[in-house]
Amino acid sequence: MSLLPLLFDESLFAPRRCEPPQRTWVGILDDDLYRPVARQHQDYLRNLNAALQDSLGANVSLDKNKFQANFDVQHFKPEEISVKLNDNVVTIEGKHEEKPDEHGHIFRHFVRKYTLPKDCDVSRLESKLSSDGVLSLSAPRTCGDKPSEISIPIIKTGQTANSIDQKQGKKK
């Protein structure tokens, strides 16, 4: 028996779905056999997801003072980029189309949506495009402006409580 058909079988190299086995043969396919394989695939997918996020050219940060997002849009002209705010959702869209030439047709399009935190001041949202093609969005957070404890002054009226209650009762 030759091992060559087994070595060149494309199904060996095809990506496999990592799903738990069906529960028709309980005991034969135990979860102890499945868990190490599932963990290995999760790490792979987690690393792949992180790499894809890095390749999108977006850097989003949120600190106690502001929301900040930077996007690499160097392949788009300023008039091809739009930033819109609907409720607390910021939508950044870029659409670029070039006419076909002998090599083909170029078309680029992206849409990114971000929900701003509720404590961001959306009326002061700014977008800036640098000369090297980085679009920056920033919105200050209002949580730092609000003190956690407010002192309310006491006003001295110089009247007794009964006379104040009688005056309020007459007004009603």
Coordinates of C-alpha atoms in Angstrom, one line a residue:
M1 CA 0.0 0.0 0.0
S2 CA 1.4 3.4 -1.0
L3 CA 1.3 6.5 1.2
L4 CA 1.4 8.9 -1.8
P5 CA -2.3 9.2 -2.2
L6 CA -2.7 9.9 1.5
L7 CA 0.1 12.5 1.4
F8 CA -1.3 14.4 -1.6
D9 CA -4.9 14.3 -0.5
E10 CA -6.1 17.9 -0.5
S11 CA -8.6 17.3 2.2
L12 CA -5.8 16.9 4.7
F13 CA -4.8 20.5 4.2
A14 CA -8.2 22.0 3.9
P15 CA -9.4 24.1 6.9
R16 CA -11.6 22.2 9.2
R17 CA -14.6 23.5 11.2
C18 CA -14.1 23.1 14.9
E19 CA -17.5 22.0 16.2
P20 CA -18.3 19.7 19.1
P21 CA -19.1 16.2 18.1
Q22 CA -22.7 15.0 17.9
R23 CA -24.0 13.4 21.0
T24 CA -25.2 10.2 19.3
W25 CA -22.3 8.1 20.6
V26 CA -22.0 9.3 24.2
G27 CA -18.8 8.0 25.8
I28 CA -17.0 7.2 22.6
L29 CA -16.4 10.8 21.7
D30 CA -15.7 12.3 25.1
D31 CA -15.2 16.1 25.6
D32 CA -11.8 15.4 27.1
L33 CA -10.6 14.5 23.6
Y34 CA -12.3 17.5 22.0
R35 CA -11.2 20.3 24.4
P36 CA -7.5 20.4 23.6
V37 CA -8.2 20.6 19.8
A38 CA -10.8 23.4 20.4
R39 CA -8.4 25.5 22.5
Q40 CA -5.7 25.2 19.8
H41 CA -8.2 26.5 17.1
Q42 CA -9.4 29.3 19.4
D43 CA -5.8 30.6 19.8
Y44 CA -5.3 30.5 16.1
L45 CA -8.6 32.4 15.4
R46 CA -7.8 34.9 18.1
N47 CA -4.4 35.7 16.5
L48 CA -6.0 35.9 13.1
N49 CA -8.6 38.3 14.3
A50 CA -6.0 40.5 15.9
A51 CA -4.0 40.5 12.7
L52 CA -7.1 41.5 10.7
Q53 CA -7.8 44.3 13.0
D54 CA -4.3 45.6 12.6
S55 CA -4.5 45.4 8.8
L56 CA -7.6 47.6 8.7
G57 CA -5.5 50.7 9.5
A58 CA -7.7 51.9 12.4
N59 CA -6.6 52.8 15.9
V60 CA -9.3 53.5 18.3
S61 CA -8.7 54.6 21.9
L62 CA -10.9 55.7 24.8
D63 CA -9.4 57.3 27.9
K64 CA -10.9 59.3 30.7
N65 CA -10.7 62.6 28.7
K66 CA -11.7 61.8 25.1
F67 CA -12.6 59.3 22.4
Q68 CA -9.9 59.1 19.7
A69 CA -9.9 57.2 16.4
N70 CA -7.3 57.3 13.6
F71 CA -7.8 55.8 10.2
D72 CA -5.4 55.3 7.3
V73 CA -7.2 56.7 4.3
Q74 CA -4.2 57.7 2.2
H75 CA -5.7 56.1 -1.0
F76 CA -8.7 58.4 -0.8
K77 CA -9.1 62.0 -1.8
P78 CA -10.7 64.3 0.8
E79 CA -13.9 64.7 -1.3
E80 CA -14.2 60.9 -1.4
I81 CA -14.4 60.6 2.4
S82 CA -17.5 61.4 4.5
V83 CA -18.1 61.4 8.3
K84 CA -21.6 61.4 9.5
L85 CA -23.1 61.3 13.0
N86 CA -26.5 59.7 13.6
D87 CA -27.5 59.6 17.3
N88 CA -24.3 58.4 19.0
V89 CA -23.1 56.4 15.9
V90 CA -20.2 57.8 13.8
T91 CA -20.1 56.5 10.3
I92 CA -16.9 56.9 8.2
E93 CA -17.2 56.1 4.6
G94 CA -14.7 56.2 1.7
K95 CA -15.5 55.5 -1.9
H96 CA -13.0 55.6 -4.7
E97 CA -13.5 54.6 -8.3
E98 CA -11.0 54.9 -11.1
K99 CA -11.9 54.4 -14.8
P100 CA -10.8 51.2 -16.4
D101 CA -7.5 51.0 -18.3
E102 CA -5.8 48.2 -20.1
H103 CA -5.0 46.4 -16.8
G104 CA -8.5 46.5 -15.3
H105 CA -10.7 48.6 -13.0
I106 CA -9.9 49.9 -9.5
F107 CA -12.6 50.3 -6.9
R108 CA -12.1 50.9 -3.2
H109 CA -14.9 51.3 -0.7
F110 CA -15.0 51.1 3.1
V111 CA -17.6 51.8 5.8
R112 CA -16.7 51.9 9.5
K113 CA -19.3 52.5 12.3
Y114 CA -18.4 53.3 15.9
T115 CA -20.8 53.9 18.7
L116 CA -19.6 56.7 20.9
P117 CA -19.9 56.4 24.7
K118 CA -22.9 58.1 26.2
D119 CA -20.7 60.5 28.1
C120 CA -19.0 61.9 24.9
D121 CA -19.9 65.4 23.9
V122 CA -21.0 64.8 20.3
S123 CA -21.5 68.5 19.6
R124 CA -17.7 68.9 19.9
L125 CA -16.8 65.9 17.6
E126 CA -14.0 66.9 15.3
S127 CA -12.5 65.2 12.2
K128 CA -9.1 66.2 10.8
L129 CA -7.3 64.8 7.8
S130 CA -3.5 65.1 7.9
S131 CA -1.3 65.6 4.8
D132 CA -0.1 62.0 5.0
G133 CA -3.6 60.6 4.8
V134 CA -4.6 59.9 8.4
L135 CA -8.2 60.8 9.4
S136 CA -8.5 61.6 13.1
L137 CA -11.8 61.7 15.0
S138 CA -12.0 63.0 18.5
A139 CA -14.7 63.8 21.0
P140 CA -14.2 65.0 24.5
R141 CA -15.8 63.1 27.4
T142 CA -17.9 65.0 29.8
C143 CA -17.5 62.6 32.7
G144 CA -14.4 64.4 34.0
D145 CA -16.4 67.7 34.1
K146 CA -19.0 66.4 36.5
P147 CA -18.0 66.3 40.2
S148 CA -19.2 63.2 42.0
E149 CA -20.4 65.3 45.0
I150 CA -22.0 68.6 44.8
S151 CA -22.4 71.0 47.8
I152 CA -25.7 72.7 47.8
P153 CA -25.8 76.0 49.8
I154 CA -28.3 76.6 52.5
I155 CA -30.2 79.8 52.3
K156 CA -31.2 81.4 55.6
T157 CA -34.7 82.9 55.4
G158 CA -35.0 84.4 58.9
Q159 CA -38.6 83.2 59.2
T160 CA -40.0 80.3 61.2
A161 CA -41.1 77.2 59.4
N162 CA -44.8 77.7 60.3
S163 CA -44.8 81.2 58.6
I164 CA -43.2 79.7 55.4
D165 CA -45.7 76.9 55.3
Q166 CA -48.6 79.4 55.8
K167 CA -47.3 81.6 52.9
Q168 CA -47.0 78.6 50.6
G169 CA -50.5 77.4 51.6
K170 CA -52.0 80.8 50.7
K171 CA -50.3 80.8 47.3
K172 CA -51.9 77.4 46.4

